[in-house]
XYZ file of C-alpha atoms in Angstrom:
180
model
C 68.836 44.599 32.722
C 71.849 46.739 33.669
C 70.438 46.999 37.209
C 70.256 43.197 37.368
C 73.886 42.891 36.259
C 75.020 45.526 38.730
C 73.090 43.801 41.529
C 74.646 40.425 40.689
C 78.135 41.949 40.652
C 77.544 43.682 43.982
C 76.212 40.473 45.541
C 79.235 38.558 44.336
C 81.674 41.169 45.629
C 80.105 41.492 49.062
C 79.078 37.867 49.514
C 75.302 38.415 49.823
C 74.515 35.338 47.748
C 75.346 31.660 47.883
C 76.183 31.402 44.197
C 79.628 30.080 43.355
C 81.555 30.093 40.101
C 80.683 26.384 39.762
C 77.093 27.378 38.978
C 78.114 29.758 36.184
C 77.497 29.030 32.569
C 80.029 26.469 31.364
C 80.593 28.258 28.089
C 81.488 31.548 29.791
C 83.833 29.762 32.195
C 85.541 28.166 29.175
C 85.680 31.601 27.560
C 87.416 33.037 30.639
C 89.941 30.191 30.500
C 90.597 30.857 26.811
C 90.932 34.599 27.376
C 93.274 34.034 30.324
C 95.289 31.619 28.198
C 95.577 34.082 25.304
C 96.175 37.264 27.253
C 97.478 36.028 30.602
C 97.142 38.260 33.642
C 96.292 41.222 31.439
C 92.817 39.706 31.198
C 92.469 38.369 34.743
C 94.018 41.520 36.223
C 91.201 43.626 34.799
C 88.812 42.027 37.297
C 90.935 40.967 40.274
C 90.180 42.854 43.489
C 92.393 40.924 45.893
C 89.373 40.032 48.047
C 89.006 36.266 48.333
C 85.876 34.324 49.185
C 85.733 31.273 51.485
C 86.846 29.029 48.605
C 89.909 31.195 48.005
C 88.665 32.628 44.710
C 88.922 36.299 43.841
C 85.542 37.985 44.277
C 86.211 40.459 41.469
C 86.853 37.678 38.952
C 83.736 35.832 40.140
C 81.681 39.023 39.803
C 83.047 39.586 36.284
C 82.223 35.989 35.433
C 78.616 36.517 36.528
C 78.327 39.816 34.648
C 79.746 38.315 31.450
C 77.541 35.247 31.887
C 74.409 37.398 32.221
C 75.349 39.613 29.266
C 76.262 36.681 26.999
C 73.230 34.569 27.946
C 71.428 35.784 24.807
C 73.999 34.048 22.583
C 74.156 30.296 21.974
C 77.354 28.501 22.963
C 78.655 27.943 19.410
C 78.370 31.685 18.683
C 80.443 32.520 21.780
C 83.035 29.948 20.725
C 83.155 31.371 17.186
C 83.617 34.893 18.557
C 86.453 33.611 20.772
C 88.152 32.106 17.708
C 87.950 35.457 15.912
C 89.859 37.211 18.706
C 93.218 36.484 17.030
C 92.298 38.749 14.134
C 90.345 41.436 15.978
C 92.251 41.741 19.294
C 95.754 40.320 18.825
C 97.453 42.253 21.636
C 94.897 43.182 24.283
C 91.813 41.389 25.611
C 88.401 42.709 24.589
C 86.025 44.409 26.952
C 82.541 42.960 27.402
C 80.936 45.375 24.882
C 83.667 44.567 22.340
C 83.108 40.836 22.819
C 79.345 41.320 22.471
C 79.977 43.030 19.121
C 81.989 39.996 18.032
C 79.093 37.749 19.060
C 76.613 39.959 17.177
C 78.787 39.720 14.060
C 78.911 35.926 14.403
C 75.130 35.549 14.704
C 73.373 34.264 11.577
C 71.515 36.966 9.689
C 67.740 37.060 9.875
C 65.347 38.125 7.178
C 62.774 40.846 7.728
C 60.090 38.149 7.873
C 61.970 36.335 10.657
C 62.529 39.559 12.589
C 58.852 40.491 12.289
C 57.725 36.976 13.221
C 55.836 36.339 10.002
C 54.796 32.771 9.397
C 56.182 30.979 6.387
C 53.861 29.974 3.601
C 53.615 26.252 3.087
C 55.570 24.877 0.172
C 53.415 24.438 -2.912
C 52.366 20.904 -3.621
C 53.649 19.892 -6.999
C 52.329 16.589 -8.176
C 54.734 14.909 -10.565
C 53.241 14.310 -13.982
C 54.320 11.000 -15.417
C 54.207 10.929 -19.204
C 55.118 8.154 -21.560
C 56.824 9.172 -24.763
C 57.809 6.657 -27.380
C 61.571 7.040 -27.910
C 62.561 7.805 -31.494
C 66.312 8.041 -30.833
C 66.648 11.182 -32.932
C 68.059 13.358 -30.133
C 64.755 15.145 -29.524
C 63.143 12.799 -27.006
C 63.924 15.306 -24.250
C 61.844 17.926 -26.060
C 58.947 15.508 -26.576
C 58.918 14.707 -22.838
C 58.816 18.417 -21.935
C 55.975 19.162 -24.376
C 54.042 16.075 -23.196
C 54.427 17.172 -19.561
C 53.164 20.668 -20.392
C 50.185 19.264 -22.304
C 49.396 16.960 -19.362
C 49.208 20.013 -17.071
C 52.606 19.908 -15.345
C 53.049 23.426 -13.939
C 56.699 22.873 -13.057
C 57.725 23.198 -16.715
C 59.178 26.663 -17.209
C 58.193 28.840 -20.134
C 61.772 28.875 -21.394
C 62.056 25.077 -21.304
C 58.742 24.700 -23.129
C 59.737 27.281 -25.759
C 63.111 25.560 -26.315
C 61.429 22.163 -26.620
C 58.864 23.497 -29.108
C 61.662 25.135 -31.130
C 63.645 21.885 -31.186
C 60.610 19.976 -32.453
C 59.787 22.599 -35.059
C 56.468 23.477 -33.439
C 57.472 27.121 -33.135
C 59.526 29.422 -35.362
C 61.025 27.584 -38.284
C 64.776 27.404 -38.245
C 66.927 26.952 -41.331
C 68.232 23.641 -39.990
C 64.725 22.177 -39.581
């Protein structure tokens, strides 16, 4: 890939291609505007060669735009924008180089799990059929426990062991308590 970037930069500098800055990635052009706005000519001066193309634009800046566009093509637009926002904290005085900006983009990328990195397929979500039980209310404050026990008896596998144990304790079906 570095040969491709070098070739694009050389073509832009020496005019061997018909590509103009208008065809560059919009996000990278916006990024260059933001960086020029934050750092002024310190940023633009890094790339300026003094050679102008037919449109009157500096060939060095256009070449840098193409190189940055090619290098940042692997990042989605919102990630590039987020990295640009983080420049205040990470580079308050001087503009970042391309590798430094790529590190900011890498840090802004959402983390992936090992399964996502390896391309493993996700297991389908288990199908849990709701178990509808009818419990006659007794208004003694233990109706919740009766519903849980009735669901477990009906085969509801979504009832946790702890919830079932607590319900059985509340109803006095397990371990006698002094208050029962």
